[in-house]
Amino acid sequence: MIITRSPLRISLGGGGTDLPSYYRKHEGFLIAAAIDKYVYITLHDTFQKEIIIKYSNTERVQRLDEIQHPIIKEALKLLNIHSENFELASLADIPAGTGLGSSSSFTCALLKALHTYNKSFVKPDDLAEEACHIEMDLLHEPIGKQDQYISAFGGINCFTFCKNDQVKTKELNISKDTLYNLEDHLLLFFTGYSRSASNVLKEQDDKSKKNDTSMIDNLHFVKELGYKSKTAFEHGDLEEFAHIMNVHWEHKKQRSNAMSNDRINTWYDIGMKNGALGGKLIGAGGGGFLMFYAEDNKKLRKTMAREGLQEVRFRFDFDGSKVVTIS
C-alpha cells in the first residue's frame, strides 16, 4: 500500500502570468503558498488481473488502454507502468473546481505514488514538470504552471516563468512573525460555486495568443503587483499586501465577464465593510473561495456566517508532495 498526498494552494500575487501564452513572450512572476488541505492517492496491488480506479467515478477494467480518466491514463504511460492488477483511489479535503489547484495537486500526488511504485526518486522540480507535461502538453489544458510547482514544492515561493519554459523557484523571504500574522489573518470562505478553471482561463489564453492589448496590459500590471506583494512581505507590511489584493481583484475582474458575479461581488463588499482590509477570489475565477486579509477576524467570521458562507481554516504546508506511508 502506497499513500501519497499533495497540498492545495492559494495565490498571493501575480496570478495569471504563469500561462505560456503570456510568459513565453513577457516572462511571468507570482507568489503562491501551499496550504494544509490535500489530495491523497492510494495505490496497491491486487491478486486478480483487474484495474480498479476510484475517484468521483469508479472504473473496473482489464487493460490499461481501457482506462477513461485522462490524467491517470497519461501518467501510467509516462512512467511506463505495465501492471494490470492494481487498485488506485483518490480522496480530497476540498472539492474540485474551487480555485485551489486541486487538479494539479491530484496529478502531483498521482505521479509521486507511481514513482514510488517504480521505486524511483523524483525531485520536486521534475515532479512539477511531469505534471505540467501531462496537463498542458498531452491534454492541452489552457492552464498555467503555478499549481503544479507549488504543490510539488510546498511552502511559500516566488516563481519566475521564463520565456524558454524554465521555472525559477525561490523561497519567499518572510520573517517568522510576518508568516504567523499572515497565517492568522488570512481567511477563506467558500462561495458555493464550483467551476472549471480551463473554461475560465481559455478566454485569457486566447486573447493573450492574439496579443490583445487590454489583456496583455492587464497581465503586465498584475505581474507588477506580484513584485509589490513580494516587497510588502519582505518588509512585514501586511496592510500594504491587503491593499494590493484589492487592486489585483479589480484588475482580475476585467479579464473576463465570467470572473465574478453579482453574489460574489456583494459578498466581497460586505466582507470589506465588516473586518477585512483586502481580498480577492482565489484561482481562475467564476467561483470557489473568497480570501480576505482580516483586521477583525471575529467580526468577519460572524458576518460571513450570517451570509451562509462556510469558512475553511488552514495553515501553510511546507512539505509539498510527499509519501505518507508505504506498507
Coordinates of N, CA and C in Angstrom, one line a residue, residues 76-241:
L76 N 0.2 6.9 -16.3 CA 0.7 5.5 -16.3 C 1.6 5.3 -17.6
K77 N 1.2 5.9 -18.7 CA 2.0 5.8 -19.9 C 3.4 6.5 -19.6
L78 N 3.3 7.6 -19.1 CA 4.6 8.4 -18.9 C 5.6 7.7 -18.0
L79 N 5.1 7.0 -17.0 CA 6.0 6.3 -16.1 C 6.2 4.8 -16.4
N80 N 5.7 4.4 -17.6 CA 5.8 3.1 -18.1 C 5.3 2.0 -17.1
I81 N 4.2 2.3 -16.5 CA 3.5 1.3 -15.7 C 2.8 0.3 -16.5
H82 N 3.1 -1.0 -16.4 CA 2.5 -2.0 -17.2 C 1.7 -3.0 -16.4
S83 N 1.7 -2.9 -15.1 CA 0.9 -3.8 -14.3 C -0.6 -3.6 -14.6
E84 N -1.3 -4.7 -14.6 CA -2.8 -4.7 -14.8 C -3.5 -5.4 -13.7
N85 N -2.9 -5.3 -12.5 CA -3.6 -5.8 -11.3 C -3.3 -4.9 -10.1
F86 N -4.0 -3.7 -10.1 CA -3.8 -2.8 -9.1 C -5.1 -2.0 -8.8
E87 N -5.2 -1.4 -7.6 CA -6.3 -0.5 -7.3 C -5.7 0.8 -6.9
L88 N -6.3 1.9 -7.5 CA -5.9 3.3 -7.3 C -7.1 4.1 -6.9
A89 N -7.0 4.9 -5.8 CA -8.1 5.7 -5.4 C -7.6 7.1 -5.0
S90 N -8.4 8.0 -5.1 CA -8.1 9.4 -4.7 C -9.2 10.0 -3.8
L91 N -8.7 10.8 -2.8 CA -9.6 11.5 -1.9 C -9.1 12.9 -1.8
A92 N -9.9 13.8 -1.5 CA -9.5 15.2 -1.4 C -10.2 15.9 -0.2
D93 N -9.5 16.8 0.5 CA -10.1 17.6 1.6 C -11.1 18.6 1.1
I94 N -10.9 19.1 -0.1 CA -11.7 20.2 -0.7 C -12.2 19.7 -2.1
P95 N -13.5 20.0 -2.4 CA -14.0 19.6 -3.7 C -13.2 20.2 -4.9
A96 N -13.2 19.5 -6.0 CA -12.6 20.0 -7.2 C -13.4 21.2 -7.7
G97 N -12.7 22.1 -8.6 CA -13.4 23.2 -9.2 C -13.6 24.4 -8.2
T98 N -12.8 24.5 -7.2 CA -13.0 25.6 -6.2 C -11.8 26.5 -6.1
G99 N -10.9 26.5 -7.1 CA -9.9 27.5 -7.3 C -8.6 27.3 -6.5
L100 N -8.5 26.1 -5.9 CA -7.3 25.9 -5.0 C -6.3 24.9 -5.7
G101 N -6.4 24.7 -7.0 CA -5.5 23.9 -7.7 C -5.6 22.4 -7.5
S102 N -6.8 21.9 -7.3 CA -6.9 20.5 -7.0 C -6.5 19.6 -8.1
S103 N -6.8 20.0 -9.3 CA -6.4 19.1 -10.5 C -4.9 18.8 -10.5
S104 N -4.1 19.9 -10.4 CA -2.7 19.7 -10.4 C -2.2 19.0 -9.2
S105 N -2.8 19.3 -8.0 CA -2.4 18.5 -6.8 C -2.7 17.1 -7.0
F106 N -3.8 16.7 -7.6 CA -4.1 15.3 -8.0 C -3.0 14.7 -8.8
T107 N -2.6 15.5 -9.9 CA -1.6 15.0 -10.8 C -0.3 14.8 -10.1
C108 N 0.1 15.7 -9.2 CA 1.4 15.6 -8.5 C 1.3 14.4 -7.5
A109 N 0.2 14.2 -6.8 CA 0.1 13.1 -5.9 C 0.1 11.8 -6.6
L110 N -0.5 11.7 -7.7 CA -0.6 10.5 -8.6 C 0.8 10.2 -9.0
L111 N 1.6 11.1 -9.6 CA 2.9 10.9 -10.1 C 3.8 10.5 -9.0
K112 N 3.7 11.1 -7.8 CA 4.5 10.7 -6.7 C 4.3 9.3 -6.3
A113 N 3.0 8.8 -6.3 CA 2.7 7.4 -6.0 C 3.2 6.5 -7.0
L114 N 3.2 6.9 -8.3 CA 3.7 6.0 -9.4 C 5.2 5.9 -9.4
H115 N 5.9 7.0 -9.1 CA 7.3 6.9 -8.9 C 7.7 6.0 -7.7
T116 N 6.9 6.1 -6.7 CA 7.2 5.2 -5.5 C 7.0 3.8 -5.9
Y117 N 5.9 3.5 -6.6 CA 5.6 2.2 -7.1 C 6.8 1.6 -8.0
N118 N 7.4 2.5 -8.7 CA 8.5 2.1 -9.6 C 9.8 2.1 -8.8
K119 N 9.8 2.5 -7.5 CA 11.0 2.6 -6.7 C 12.0 3.6 -7.3
S120 N 11.4 4.7 -7.8 CA 12.3 5.8 -8.3 C 12.1 7.1 -7.6
F121 N 13.1 7.8 -7.3 CA 13.1 9.1 -6.6 C 12.8 10.2 -7.6
V122 N 12.0 11.1 -7.3 CA 11.7 12.3 -8.2 C 11.9 13.6 -7.4
K123 N 12.6 14.5 -7.9 CA 12.8 15.8 -7.3 C 11.6 16.7 -7.5
P124 N 11.3 17.7 -6.7 CA 10.1 18.5 -6.8 C 10.0 19.2 -8.2
D125 N 11.1 19.7 -8.7 CA 11.0 20.4 -10.0 C 10.7 19.4 -11.1
D126 N 11.3 18.2 -11.0 CA 10.9 17.2 -12.1 C 9.5 16.8 -11.9
L127 N 9.0 16.6 -10.7 CA 7.6 16.2 -10.5 C 6.7 17.2 -11.1
A128 N 7.0 18.5 -10.8 CA 6.2 19.6 -11.3 C 6.1 19.6 -12.8
E129 N 7.3 19.4 -13.5 CA 7.4 19.5 -14.9 C 6.6 18.3 -15.5
E130 N 6.7 17.1 -14.9 CA 5.9 16.0 -15.4 C 4.5 16.3 -15.3
A131 N 4.0 16.9 -14.2 CA 2.6 17.2 -14.1 C 2.2 18.3 -15.2
C132 N 3.0 19.3 -15.4 CA 2.8 20.3 -16.4 C 2.7 19.6 -17.8
H133 N 3.6 18.7 -18.1 CA 3.6 18.0 -19.4 C 2.3 17.2 -19.6
I134 N 1.9 16.6 -18.6 CA 0.6 15.8 -18.8 C -0.6 16.7 -19.0
E135 N -0.7 17.7 -18.1 CA -1.9 18.6 -18.2 C -1.9 19.6 -19.4
M136 N -0.7 20.1 -19.7 CA -0.6 21.2 -20.7 C -0.2 20.7 -22.1
D137 N 0.7 19.8 -22.1 CA 1.2 19.3 -23.4 C 0.4 18.1 -24.0
L138 N 0.1 17.2 -23.1 CA -0.6 16.0 -23.6 C -2.1 16.2 -23.6
L139 N -2.7 16.9 -22.6 CA -4.1 17.0 -22.5 C -4.6 18.4 -23.0
H140 N -3.6 19.3 -23.3 CA -3.9 20.6 -23.9 C -4.8 21.5 -23.1
E141 N -4.7 21.4 -21.8 CA -5.5 22.3 -20.9 C -4.9 23.7 -21.0
P142 N -5.7 24.7 -21.1 CA -5.2 26.1 -21.2 C -4.9 26.7 -19.8
I143 N -4.0 26.1 -19.1 CA -3.7 26.4 -17.7 C -2.3 26.9 -17.6
G144 N -1.9 27.3 -16.4 CA -0.5 27.7 -16.1 C 0.2 26.7 -15.3
K145 N 1.4 27.1 -14.8 CA 2.3 26.2 -14.2 C 2.4 26.4 -12.6
Q146 N 1.7 27.4 -12.1 CA 1.9 27.6 -10.7 C 1.4 26.5 -9.8
D147 N 0.2 25.9 -10.2 CA -0.4 24.9 -9.3 C 0.5 23.7 -9.2
Q148 N 1.1 23.2 -10.3 CA 1.9 22.1 -10.2 C 3.2 22.3 -9.4
Y149 N 3.8 23.5 -9.6 CA 5.0 23.8 -8.9 C 4.8 24.0 -7.4
I150 N 3.8 24.7 -7.0 CA 3.6 24.9 -5.5 C 3.2 23.7 -4.8
S151 N 2.4 22.8 -5.5 CA 2.0 21.5 -5.0 C 3.2 20.6 -4.8
A152 N 4.1 20.6 -5.7 CA 5.3 19.8 -5.6 C 6.3 20.3 -4.6
F153 N 6.5 21.6 -4.5 CA 7.5 22.2 -3.5 C 6.9 22.4 -2.1
G154 N 5.7 22.8 -2.0 CA 5.1 23.3 -0.7 C 5.7 24.6 -0.3
G155 N 5.4 25.1 0.9 CA 5.9 26.4 1.3 C 5.3 27.6 0.7
I156 N 6.0 28.7 0.8 CA 5.6 30.0 0.2 C 6.7 30.4 -0.8
N157 N 6.5 30.3 -2.0 CA 7.5 30.5 -3.0 C 7.2 31.6 -4.1
C158 N 8.3 32.2 -4.5 CA 8.2 33.1 -5.7 C 8.6 32.3 -6.9
F159 N 7.9 32.4 -8.0 CA 8.1 31.6 -9.2 C 8.3 32.6 -10.3
T160 N 9.4 32.5 -11.0 CA 9.6 33.2 -12.3 C 9.5 32.3 -13.4
F161 N 8.6 32.6 -14.3 CA 8.3 31.7 -15.5 C 9.0 32.3 -16.7
C162 N 10.1 31.7 -17.1 CA 11.0 32.2 -18.1 C 10.4 32.0 -19.5
K163 N 10.9 32.8 -20.5 CA 10.4 32.7 -21.9 C 10.8 31.3 -22.5
N164 N 11.8 30.7 -22.0 CA 12.3 29.4 -22.5 C 11.6 28.2 -21.8
D165 N 10.5 28.5 -21.1 CA 9.7 27.5 -20.3 C 10.4 27.0 -19.0
Q166 N 11.6 27.5 -18.7 CA 12.1 27.1 -17.4 C 11.4 27.9 -16.3
V167 N 11.4 27.3 -15.1 CA 10.8 27.9 -13.9 C 11.8 28.1 -12.8
K168 N 12.0 29.3 -12.4 CA 12.9 29.6 -11.3 C 12.1 29.7 -10.0
T169 N 12.5 28.9 -9.0 CA 11.8 28.8 -7.7 C 12.7 29.4 -6.6
K170 N 12.1 30.3 -5.9 CA 12.9 30.9 -4.8 C 11.9 31.1 -3.6
E171 N 12.3 30.6 -2.4 CA 11.5 30.7 -1.2 C 11.3 32.2 -0.9
L172 N 10.1 32.6 -0.5 CA 9.8 34.0 -0.1 C 10.6 34.3 1.1
N173 N 11.2 35.5 1.1 CA 12.0 35.9 2.3 C 11.0 36.6 3.2
I174 N 10.5 35.9 4.1 CA 9.5 36.4 5.1 C 9.8 36.0 6.5
S175 N 9.7 37.0 7.4 CA 10.1 36.7 8.8 C 9.1 35.8 9.4
K176 N 9.4 35.1 10.5 CA 8.5 34.2 11.2 C 7.3 35.0 11.7
D177 N 7.5 36.1 12.3 CA 6.4 36.9 12.8 C 5.4 37.3 11.7
T178 N 6.0 37.7 10.6 CA 5.1 38.1 9.5 C 4.4 36.9 9.0
L179 N 5.1 35.7 8.9 CA 4.4 34.5 8.4 C 3.3 34.1 9.3
Y180 N 3.5 34.1 10.7 CA 2.4 33.8 11.6 C 1.3 34.7 11.5
N181 N 1.6 36.0 11.4 CA 0.5 37.0 11.3 C -0.3 36.8 10.0
L182 N 0.4 36.5 8.9 CA -0.3 36.2 7.7 C -1.2 35.0 7.8
E183 N -0.7 34.0 8.4 CA -1.5 32.8 8.6 C -2.7 33.0 9.5
D184 N -2.6 33.9 10.5 CA -3.7 34.1 11.4 C -4.8 35.0 10.8
H185 N -4.4 35.9 9.8 CA -5.3 36.9 9.3 C -5.8 36.7 7.9
L186 N -5.4 35.6 7.3 CA -6.0 35.2 6.0 C -7.1 34.2 6.3
L187 N -8.3 34.5 5.7 CA -9.5 33.7 5.9 C -10.0 33.3 4.5
L188 N -10.4 32.0 4.5 CA -11.0 31.5 3.2 C -12.5 31.2 3.5
F189 N -13.4 31.6 2.5 CA -14.8 31.4 2.6 C -15.3 30.8 1.3
F190 N -16.0 29.7 1.4 CA -16.5 29.0 0.2 C -17.7 29.7 -0.3
T191 N -17.7 30.1 -1.6 CA -18.9 30.8 -2.2 C -20.0 29.9 -2.6
G192 N -19.7 28.6 -2.6 CA -20.8 27.6 -3.0 C -20.8 27.3 -4.5
Y193 N -20.0 28.1 -5.3 CA -19.9 27.9 -6.7 C -18.7 27.1 -7.1
S194 N -18.8 26.1 -7.9 CA -17.7 25.4 -8.5 C -17.7 25.6 -10.0
R195 N -16.5 25.6 -10.6 CA -16.3 25.8 -12.0 C -15.1 25.2 -12.5
S196 N -15.0 25.1 -13.8 CA -13.8 24.5 -14.5 C -12.8 25.7 -14.7
A197 N -11.6 25.5 -14.2 CA -10.6 26.6 -14.4 C -10.3 26.7 -15.9
S198 N -10.3 25.6 -16.6 CA -10.0 25.6 -18.0 C -10.9 26.5 -18.8
N199 N -12.2 26.4 -18.5 CA -13.2 27.2 -19.2 C -13.0 28.7 -18.9
V200 N -12.7 29.1 -17.7 CA -12.5 30.5 -17.3 C -11.2 31.0 -17.9
L201 N -10.1 30.2 -17.9 CA -8.8 30.6 -18.4 C -8.7 30.7 -19.9
K202 N -9.6 30.0 -20.6 CA -9.5 29.9 -22.1 C -9.6 31.3 -22.7
E203 N -10.5 32.1 -22.2 CA -10.6 33.5 -22.7 C -9.3 34.3 -22.6
Q204 N -8.7 34.2 -21.4 CA -7.4 34.9 -21.2 C -6.4 34.3 -22.1
D205 N -6.3 33.0 -22.3 CA -5.3 32.3 -23.1 C -5.5 32.7 -24.6
D206 N -6.7 32.7 -25.0 CA -7.0 33.1 -26.4 C -6.6 34.5 -26.7
K207 N -7.0 35.4 -25.8 CA -6.6 36.8 -26.1 C -5.1 37.1 -26.0
S208 N -4.5 36.4 -25.1 CA -3.0 36.6 -25.0 C -2.3 36.1 -26.2
K209 N -2.8 34.9 -26.8 CA -2.2 34.4 -28.0 C -2.4 35.4 -29.2
K210 N -3.5 36.2 -29.1 CA -3.8 37.1 -30.2 C -3.1 38.5 -29.9
N211 N -2.3 38.6 -28.8 CA -1.7 39.8 -28.4 C -2.7 41.0 -28.2
D212 N -3.9 40.6 -27.6 CA -4.9 41.6 -27.3 C -4.3 42.6 -26.3
T213 N -4.3 43.8 -26.6 CA -3.6 44.9 -25.9 C -4.1 45.0 -24.5
S214 N -5.5 45.0 -24.3 CA -6.0 45.1 -23.0 C -5.7 44.0 -22.1
M215 N -5.7 42.7 -22.6 CA -5.3 41.6 -21.8 C -3.8 41.6 -21.4
I216 N -3.0 41.9 -22.4 CA -1.5 41.9 -22.1 C -1.2 43.0 -21.1
D217 N -1.8 44.2 -21.2 CA -1.6 45.3 -20.3 C -2.0 44.9 -18.9
N218 N -3.2 44.2 -18.8 CA -3.7 43.8 -17.5 C -2.7 42.8 -16.9
L219 N -2.2 41.9 -17.6 CA -1.3 40.9 -17.0 C 0.1 41.6 -16.7
H220 N 0.5 42.5 -17.5 CA 1.7 43.3 -17.1 C 1.5 44.0 -15.7
F221 N 0.3 44.6 -15.5 CA 0.0 45.3 -14.3 C 0.0 44.3 -13.1
V222 N -0.7 43.2 -13.3 CA -0.8 42.2 -12.3 C 0.6 41.6 -11.9
K223 N 1.4 41.5 -12.9 CA 2.8 41.0 -12.6 C 3.5 42.0 -11.7
E224 N 3.4 43.3 -12.0 CA 4.0 44.3 -11.1 C 3.4 44.3 -9.7
L225 N 2.1 44.0 -9.6 CA 1.5 43.8 -8.3 C 2.1 42.6 -7.5
G226 N 2.5 41.6 -8.3 CA 3.2 40.5 -7.7 C 4.5 40.9 -7.0
Y227 N 5.3 41.7 -7.8 CA 6.6 42.2 -7.2 C 6.3 43.1 -6.0
K228 N 5.3 43.9 -6.1 CA 5.0 44.8 -4.9 C 4.5 44.0 -3.7
S229 N 3.8 42.9 -4.0 CA 3.4 42.0 -2.8 C 4.7 41.4 -2.2
K230 N 5.6 41.0 -3.0 CA 6.9 40.4 -2.5 C 7.6 41.4 -1.6
T231 N 7.7 42.7 -2.0 CA 8.3 43.7 -1.2 C 7.5 43.9 0.1
A232 N 6.2 43.9 0.0 CA 5.4 44.1 1.2 C 5.7 43.0 2.2
F233 N 5.7 41.8 1.7 CA 6.0 40.6 2.6 C 7.4 40.7 3.3
E234 N 8.4 41.1 2.4 CA 9.7 41.2 2.9 C 9.9 42.3 4.0
H235 N 9.1 43.3 3.9 CA 9.1 44.4 4.8 C 8.1 44.2 6.0
G236 N 7.4 43.1 6.0 CA 6.4 42.9 7.0 C 5.2 43.8 7.0
D237 N 4.9 44.3 5.9 CA 3.8 45.3 5.7 C 2.6 44.6 5.2
L238 N 1.8 43.9 6.0 CA 0.7 43.1 5.6 C -0.5 44.0 5.2
E239 N -0.6 45.2 5.8 CA -1.7 46.1 5.4 C -1.5 46.5 3.9
E240 N -0.3 46.7 3.5 CA 0.0 47.0 2.1 C -0.3 45.8 1.2
F241 N 0.0 44.6 1.7 CA -0.4 43.4 0.9 C -1.9 43.4 0.7

